């Protein structure tokens, strides 16, 4: 299958080129993705006419990129950044940082996507970086990352700012320790009051039991000592008996 490429396909063809490709690859991938059209179709004739202009602009752009690549190849740029112990950066140097520095050097914007950087730079020193403008236009540069020197006043201010959080943390820790001690004292006092209350309740219960026992013993003693009452005969009956006795005599 012969097709005309509408867009660049890496490692296959550039836009505007006419190439023979496998039927399955063309039918299942290139044509559905609108990356190419059939070379014998009416659309291909229109596309070829349009692509002449595209290719002309591409050629001009490639010529400019070759010129920039030639100017940058083998150069060294310096980027300063804040660093800490073991020469490790606080932040990092990214592809955008490198592209911006290169743009300042050549007086023309450099696309950060042209900077082939696997991961941001996080260490001081010299780092080799490749610029990939196209699949066959490259440039090798060196990026020197140096520690940013702070002015004496700025360094002093930064040191003070670093001390502030430590002082605040120390003060907060002290306040928390005092609060914890106070809470512990209050808890101990509450526990002591609770124990006193329990003791009073126990003493009250014991006193009630003793009182009940004493009352029971008193009742028992009283019942033993108390004598039964003797009923007295009425005076009238006694008088009647005396009268009967006298009348009999």
mmCIF file of N, CA and C in Angstrom, residues 5 21 28 36 42 61 83 85 123 127 131-132 142 154 156 165 184 192 197 199 215 220 234 236:
data_model
loop_
_atom_site.group_PDB
_atom_site.id
_atom_site.type_symbol
_atom_site.label_atom_id
_atom_site.label_comp_id
_atom_site.label_asym_id
_atom_site.label_seq_id
_atom_site.Cartn_x
_atom_site.Cartn_y
_atom_site.Cartn_z
ATOM 1 N N UNK A 5 2.087 10.741 3.626
ATOM 2 C CA UNK A 5 1.997 11.056 5.051
ATOM 3 C C UNK A 5 1.532 12.497 5.267
ATOM 4 N N UNK A 21 3.888 1.100 2.519
ATOM 5 C CA UNK A 21 3.787 0.526 3.864
ATOM 6 C C UNK A 21 2.980 -0.762 3.799
ATOM 7 N N UNK A 28 -5.081 -0.223 9.292
ATOM 8 C CA UNK A 28 -5.511 -0.290 10.694
ATOM 9 C C UNK A 28 -4.960 0.840 11.566
ATOM 10 N N UNK A 36 -2.054 9.572 7.318
ATOM 11 C CA UNK A 36 -1.693 9.444 5.901
ATOM 12 C C UNK A 36 -2.955 9.207 5.075
ATOM 13 N N UNK A 42 -7.843 11.079 -4.737
ATOM 14 C CA UNK A 42 -7.942 12.493 -5.100
ATOM 15 C C UNK A 42 -7.421 13.369 -3.970
ATOM 16 N N UNK A 61 12.634 26.070 8.697
ATOM 17 C CA UNK A 61 12.736 25.856 10.140
ATOM 18 C C UNK A 61 13.927 24.964 10.473
ATOM 19 N N UNK A 83 21.596 25.676 47.565
ATOM 20 C CA UNK A 83 22.004 24.306 47.880
ATOM 21 C C UNK A 83 22.243 24.168 49.372
ATOM 22 N N UNK A 85 23.423 20.848 52.422
ATOM 23 C CA UNK A 85 24.517 19.929 52.721
ATOM 24 C C UNK A 85 24.713 18.933 51.580
ATOM 25 N N UNK A 123 21.697 18.290 41.939
ATOM 26 C CA UNK A 123 23.027 18.274 42.539
ATOM 27 C C UNK A 123 23.900 19.344 41.887
ATOM 28 N N UNK A 127 26.840 18.995 34.421
ATOM 29 C CA UNK A 127 25.948 17.948 33.911
ATOM 30 C C UNK A 127 25.866 18.062 32.387
ATOM 31 N N UNK A 131 20.473 18.419 23.406
ATOM 32 C CA UNK A 131 19.335 19.131 22.820
ATOM 33 C C UNK A 131 18.941 18.407 21.542
ATOM 34 N N UNK A 132 17.679 18.002 21.447
ATOM 35 C CA UNK A 132 17.193 17.280 20.273
ATOM 36 C C UNK A 132 16.167 18.145 19.545
ATOM 37 N N UNK A 142 26.885 21.574 28.174
ATOM 38 C CA UNK A 142 27.177 21.290 29.574
ATOM 39 C C UNK A 142 26.470 22.329 30.442
ATOM 40 N N UNK A 154 20.987 39.207 53.672
ATOM 41 C CA UNK A 154 19.979 38.198 53.339
ATOM 42 C C UNK A 154 20.252 36.897 54.079
ATOM 43 N N UNK A 156 21.824 36.598 56.956
ATOM 44 C CA UNK A 156 21.483 36.795 58.369
ATOM 45 C C UNK A 156 19.977 36.727 58.579
ATOM 46 N N UNK A 165 10.993 29.334 63.542
ATOM 47 C CA UNK A 165 10.183 28.111 63.683
ATOM 48 C C UNK A 165 10.669 27.211 64.806
ATOM 49 N N UNK A 184 -2.282 16.219 84.744
ATOM 50 C CA UNK A 184 -1.966 15.065 85.589
ATOM 51 C C UNK A 184 -2.265 15.368 87.056
ATOM 52 N N UNK A 192 -8.096 11.468 94.236
ATOM 53 C CA UNK A 192 -8.055 11.511 95.705
ATOM 54 C C UNK A 192 -9.421 11.874 96.278
ATOM 55 N N UNK A 197 -14.544 10.237 98.997
ATOM 56 C CA UNK A 197 -15.994 10.086 98.942
ATOM 57 C C UNK A 197 -16.401 8.632 99.135
ATOM 58 N N UNK A 199 -14.699 6.385 100.750
ATOM 59 C CA UNK A 199 -14.419 6.047 102.141
ATOM 60 C C UNK A 199 -15.541 6.534 103.055
ATOM 61 N N UNK A 215 -29.905 -1.613 117.866
ATOM 62 C CA UNK A 215 -31.353 -1.552 118.085
ATOM 63 C C UNK A 215 -31.938 -2.953 118.250
ATOM 64 N N UNK A 220 -34.200 -7.155 121.900
ATOM 65 C CA UNK A 220 -34.122 -8.523 122.423
ATOM 66 C C UNK A 220 -34.000 -8.521 123.950
ATOM 67 N N UNK A 234 -62.018 -7.462 139.756
ATOM 68 C CA UNK A 234 -62.771 -6.222 139.996
ATOM 69 C C UNK A 234 -63.193 -6.127 141.465
ATOM 70 N N UNK A 236 -65.900 -4.958 142.775
ATOM 71 C CA UNK A 236 -67.319 -5.272 142.962
ATOM 72 C C UNK A 236 -67.522 -6.741 143.255
#
